[in-house]
Amino acid sequence: MDSDDLGLFGPGSVTWKVHEEPILIVAGLRSLYLQALHPRAMAGVARNSSYRTDAWGRLVRTSTYVATVIYGTTAEAEAAGARLRRLHGRLRATDPFTGEEFRIDDPELLRWVHVTEVESFLGTARRAGLPLTDAEVDGYYTEQRRAAALVGLDPADVPGTAAEVAEYYRRIRPELRITRQAAETALFLAAPPLPWKLSLPARIGVNLGPPRLAYLGVAGTAFALLPPWARRMYGGLGLPTTELSADVTVRALRLGLAALPRRWREGPLQQAAKARAARLAAGLADPA
């Protein structure tokens, strides 16, 4: 029954421990900066995505998909994965260097997006102060192979430990570069149009109201959390001081988010999953 289904992961998983962290909003932005460095991935986004005209709508859809995979029932997660596979199966893009047309559901591209996403989630949570053992880190990557399977990847071909993720990055780095589309996307991510309800009248041609300043802080932190090699590709600094300032900032941001009421920090899918887990635990504890 769905009322007893804890989904692909559940309350005892490392995945639930990591995704309990509101700081992962920064991780999502970090993963987009990373993903843009893959020329084919960036070409696919540029041709098929509405991120420029509907940036916040796309963010909501992506966040809902991730939440469904993490906290939905097994049936809900599998249905979301099936919808995404059907969408990807229809999409094509053109290699910016060779002119070759390719499929968006190419396993190499799917693997790149998956690895950058889960490594960003995990890496950001740890640098923000979430205590995880090395075994838990590997456990998270292994668990996330279930999410990779939903988009059509063979779990056996997906890095499942920290060492395998590091080796994957080492192998793929020669394929990465900053293209015009990547640079334009990075600039867009740094200052996208805010939802109209958050926008304030611009003065001297620049809107620097509180929502804009808050977003700039989040975007700057996400960029600073990139691996040094990725920041260098963007023309940024890869100095140890950058690492230190990023750690200090993301830890402070985590503390600030933790102070918010729980109802603001948890979405409906997360709340529903916890309620299912509580019902199941209560049922198991009932001697009757």
Coordinates of C-alpha atoms in Angstrom, one line a residue:
M1 CA 0.0 0.0 0.0
D2 CA 1.2 3.6 -0.7
S3 CA 0.4 4.5 2.9
D4 CA 3.2 2.1 4.0
D5 CA 5.6 2.7 1.1
L6 CA 8.7 4.7 2.0
G7 CA 9.9 5.0 -1.6
L8 CA 13.3 4.4 -3.0
F9 CA 15.2 5.4 0.2
G10 CA 13.4 5.9 3.5
P11 CA 14.3 7.4 7.0
G12 CA 17.3 5.2 7.6
S13 CA 19.0 6.1 4.4
V14 CA 21.9 8.5 4.0
T15 CA 19.9 10.1 1.2
W16 CA 17.2 11.3 3.7
K17 CA 19.9 12.6 6.0
V18 CA 21.6 14.6 3.3
H19 CA 18.3 16.0 1.7
E20 CA 17.1 17.1 5.1
E21 CA 19.4 20.0 4.6
P22 CA 17.8 23.3 3.3
I23 CA 21.3 24.3 2.2
L24 CA 20.9 22.1 -0.8
I25 CA 19.3 25.0 -2.6
V26 CA 22.9 26.2 -3.0
A27 CA 24.0 22.8 -4.2
G28 CA 21.4 22.8 -7.0
L29 CA 22.9 26.1 -8.3
R30 CA 26.4 24.7 -8.0
S31 CA 25.5 21.7 -10.1
L32 CA 24.2 24.0 -12.9
Y33 CA 27.5 25.8 -13.0
L34 CA 29.3 22.5 -13.3
Q35 CA 26.9 21.0 -15.9
A36 CA 27.4 24.0 -18.2
L37 CA 31.0 23.1 -18.6
H38 CA 30.1 20.1 -20.7
P39 CA 29.7 21.4 -24.3
R40 CA 27.1 18.8 -25.4
A41 CA 25.1 19.2 -22.1
M42 CA 25.1 22.9 -22.5
A43 CA 24.1 22.7 -26.2
G44 CA 21.2 20.4 -25.1
V45 CA 20.0 22.9 -22.5
A46 CA 20.3 25.9 -24.9
R47 CA 18.3 24.2 -27.6
N48 CA 15.6 22.5 -25.5
S49 CA 15.3 24.3 -22.2
S50 CA 13.1 27.3 -21.3
Y51 CA 15.4 28.4 -18.6
R52 CA 15.8 31.9 -20.0
T53 CA 12.1 32.6 -20.4
D54 CA 10.9 30.6 -17.5
A55 CA 13.8 30.3 -15.1
W56 CA 11.8 30.0 -11.9
G57 CA 9.2 27.6 -13.4
R58 CA 12.0 25.3 -14.5
L59 CA 13.5 25.5 -11.0
V60 CA 10.2 24.5 -9.5
R61 CA 9.8 21.6 -11.9
T62 CA 13.3 20.3 -11.3
S63 CA 12.9 20.7 -7.5
T64 CA 9.6 18.8 -7.6
Y65 CA 11.2 16.0 -9.6
V66 CA 14.1 15.7 -7.2
A67 CA 11.7 15.8 -4.2
T68 CA 9.5 13.1 -5.8
V69 CA 12.5 10.8 -6.3
I70 CA 13.8 11.3 -2.8
Y71 CA 10.5 11.4 -0.8
G72 CA 7.8 10.1 -3.1
T73 CA 6.4 6.6 -3.0
T74 CA 8.1 4.0 -5.2
A75 CA 5.2 4.4 -7.7
E76 CA 5.5 8.2 -7.7
A77 CA 9.2 8.1 -8.2
E78 CA 9.0 5.5 -11.0
A79 CA 6.2 7.5 -12.7
A80 CA 8.3 10.7 -12.6
G81 CA 11.3 8.9 -14.0
A82 CA 9.2 7.5 -16.9
R83 CA 7.9 10.9 -17.8
L84 CA 11.4 12.3 -17.8
R85 CA 12.6 9.4 -20.0
R86 CA 9.8 10.0 -22.5
L87 CA 10.7 13.7 -22.6
H88 CA 14.4 13.1 -23.1
G89 CA 13.7 10.5 -25.7
R90 CA 12.1 13.2 -28.0
L91 CA 14.9 15.8 -27.7
R92 CA 17.9 16.4 -29.8
A93 CA 20.7 18.9 -30.0
T94 CA 23.8 19.7 -32.1
D95 CA 27.4 19.4 -31.0
P96 CA 28.8 22.9 -31.1
F97 CA 32.2 21.7 -32.4
T98 CA 31.4 18.8 -34.8
G99 CA 27.9 19.8 -35.9
E100 CA 26.8 16.2 -35.1
E101 CA 23.2 15.9 -33.9
F102 CA 22.9 13.8 -30.8
R103 CA 20.2 12.6 -28.4
I104 CA 19.6 14.2 -25.1
D105 CA 19.2 10.8 -23.5
D106 CA 22.8 9.8 -24.5
P107 CA 24.0 7.8 -21.4
E108 CA 27.2 9.9 -21.3
L109 CA 25.2 13.1 -20.9
L110 CA 22.8 11.6 -18.4
R111 CA 25.7 10.3 -16.3
W112 CA 27.4 13.8 -16.4
V113 CA 24.2 15.4 -15.1
H114 CA 23.6 12.8 -12.5
V115 CA 27.2 12.8 -11.1
T116 CA 27.4 16.6 -10.9
E117 CA 24.1 16.8 -9.2
V118 CA 24.6 14.2 -6.5
E119 CA 28.3 15.3 -5.9
S120 CA 27.0 18.9 -5.5
F121 CA 24.3 17.8 -3.0
L122 CA 26.7 15.8 -1.0
G123 CA 29.7 18.1 -1.2
T124 CA 27.7 21.2 -0.3
A125 CA 26.0 19.5 2.7
R126 CA 29.4 18.3 4.1
R127 CA 31.1 21.7 3.6
A128 CA 28.1 23.3 5.3
G129 CA 28.8 21.2 8.4
L130 CA 26.7 18.1 8.0
P131 CA 28.7 15.3 9.7
L132 CA 29.0 12.3 7.5
T133 CA 31.5 9.4 7.8
D134 CA 33.4 8.1 4.8
A135 CA 31.1 5.1 4.8
E136 CA 28.0 7.3 4.7
V137 CA 29.5 9.3 1.8
D138 CA 30.0 6.1 -0.2
G139 CA 26.5 4.9 0.9
Y140 CA 25.0 8.1 -0.5
Y141 CA 26.6 7.6 -3.9
T142 CA 25.5 4.0 -3.9
E143 CA 22.0 4.8 -3.0
Q144 CA 21.8 7.4 -5.7
R145 CA 22.3 4.8 -8.3
R146 CA 18.6 4.1 -7.8
A147 CA 17.9 7.7 -8.9
A148 CA 20.2 7.2 -11.9
A149 CA 18.2 4.1 -13.0
L150 CA 15.1 6.2 -13.2
V151 CA 16.5 8.4 -15.9
G152 CA 17.6 5.3 -17.9
L153 CA 21.1 4.7 -16.8
D154 CA 22.5 1.3 -15.9
P155 CA 23.4 1.6 -12.2
A156 CA 26.5 -0.5 -12.8
D157 CA 27.8 2.3 -15.0
V158 CA 27.3 5.1 -12.5
P159 CA 30.0 6.0 -9.9
G160 CA 28.9 4.6 -6.6
T161 CA 31.7 5.7 -4.2
A162 CA 33.6 8.9 -3.5
A163 CA 36.7 7.4 -5.2
E164 CA 34.7 6.5 -8.3
V165 CA 33.3 10.0 -8.5
A166 CA 36.8 11.5 -8.2
E167 CA 38.0 9.1 -10.9
Y168 CA 35.0 10.0 -13.1
Y169 CA 35.8 13.7 -12.9
R170 CA 39.5 13.0 -13.6
R171 CA 38.5 11.2 -16.8
I172 CA 36.0 13.7 -18.1
R173 CA 37.8 16.9 -17.4
P174 CA 39.6 16.9 -20.8
E175 CA 36.2 17.0 -22.5
L176 CA 35.1 20.1 -20.5
R177 CA 35.5 23.7 -21.6
I178 CA 34.0 27.1 -21.3
T179 CA 31.9 27.8 -24.4
R180 CA 30.1 30.9 -25.3
Q181 CA 26.8 29.2 -24.2
A182 CA 28.4 28.2 -20.9
A183 CA 29.6 31.7 -20.2
E184 CA 26.2 33.2 -21.1
T185 CA 24.5 30.7 -18.8
A186 CA 26.9 31.4 -15.9
L187 CA 26.1 35.1 -16.2
F188 CA 22.4 34.4 -16.4
L189 CA 22.6 32.1 -13.3
A190 CA 24.4 34.9 -11.4
A191 CA 21.5 37.4 -12.0
P192 CA 18.3 35.8 -13.4
P193 CA 15.1 37.9 -13.5
L194 CA 13.4 37.6 -10.1
P195 CA 9.7 36.6 -9.8
W196 CA 7.7 39.8 -10.2
K197 CA 6.4 39.6 -6.6
L198 CA 10.0 39.8 -5.4
S199 CA 11.2 42.5 -7.7
L200 CA 11.5 46.1 -6.5
P201 CA 11.5 49.2 -8.7
A202 CA 14.9 49.6 -10.2
R203 CA 16.9 52.7 -9.3
I204 CA 19.7 54.1 -11.5
G205 CA 18.9 51.2 -13.9
V206 CA 20.0 48.5 -11.4
N207 CA 17.7 46.5 -9.2
L208 CA 19.6 45.8 -6.0
G209 CA 16.7 45.3 -3.6
P210 CA 17.0 42.8 -0.7
P211 CA 15.8 39.8 -2.8
R212 CA 18.4 40.5 -5.5
L213 CA 21.2 41.0 -3.0
A214 CA 20.2 37.8 -1.2
Y215 CA 20.2 35.8 -4.4
L216 CA 23.6 37.3 -5.4
G217 CA 25.0 36.0 -2.1
V218 CA 23.6 32.5 -2.8
A219 CA 24.9 32.5 -6.4
G220 CA 28.3 33.7 -5.3
T221 CA 28.5 31.0 -2.6
A222 CA 27.5 28.3 -5.1
F223 CA 30.2 29.4 -7.5
A224 CA 32.8 29.5 -4.7
L225 CA 31.9 26.0 -3.8
L226 CA 33.0 24.7 -7.2
P227 CA 36.1 22.6 -7.5
P228 CA 39.2 24.8 -8.1
W229 CA 39.6 23.3 -11.6
A230 CA 36.0 24.3 -12.5
R231 CA 36.5 27.9 -11.1
R232 CA 39.7 28.2 -13.2
M233 CA 37.8 27.2 -16.3
Y234 CA 35.4 30.0 -15.7
G235 CA 38.3 32.4 -15.2
G236 CA 37.8 32.5 -11.4
L237 CA 40.3 32.0 -8.6
G238 CA 41.3 28.6 -7.4
L239 CA 43.1 29.8 -4.3
P240 CA 42.9 28.2 -0.8
T241 CA 41.4 31.5 0.5
T242 CA 38.5 31.0 -1.8
E243 CA 37.9 27.6 -0.3
L244 CA 38.0 29.0 3.2
S245 CA 35.6 31.9 2.5
A246 CA 33.2 29.5 0.8
D247 CA 33.2 27.2 3.8
V248 CA 32.6 30.0 6.3
T249 CA 29.8 31.4 4.2
V250 CA 28.0 28.1 3.5
R251 CA 28.2 27.1 7.2
A252 CA 26.7 30.5 8.3
L253 CA 24.0 30.1 5.7
R254 CA 23.2 26.6 6.9
L255 CA 22.8 27.9 10.5
G256 CA 20.5 30.7 9.2
L257 CA 18.3 28.3 7.3
A258 CA 18.1 25.9 10.3
A259 CA 16.6 28.7 12.3
L260 CA 13.6 29.0 10.0
P261 CA 10.3 27.2 11.0
R262 CA 10.2 23.6 9.9
R263 CA 7.1 24.2 7.8
W264 CA 9.1 26.7 5.7
R265 CA 12.1 24.3 5.3
E266 CA 10.1 21.2 4.3
G267 CA 8.1 20.8 1.2
P268 CA 4.8 18.8 1.0
L269 CA 6.5 15.7 -0.4
Q270 CA 9.0 15.6 2.4
Q271 CA 6.3 16.1 5.0
A272 CA 4.1 13.4 3.5
A273 CA 7.1 11.0 3.4
K274 CA 7.8 11.6 7.1
A275 CA 4.1 11.1 7.9
R276 CA 4.1 7.7 6.1
A277 CA 7.3 6.8 8.0
A278 CA 5.7 7.8 11.3
R279 CA 2.6 5.7 10.6
L280 CA 4.6 2.7 9.7
A281 CA 6.8 3.0 12.8
A282 CA 3.7 3.4 14.9
G283 CA 2.2 0.3 13.3
L284 CA 5.3 -1.8 13.9
A285 CA 5.4 -0.6 17.5
D286 CA 1.8 -1.6 18.2
P287 CA 1.7 -5.0 19.9
A288 CA -1.8 -5.6 18.6

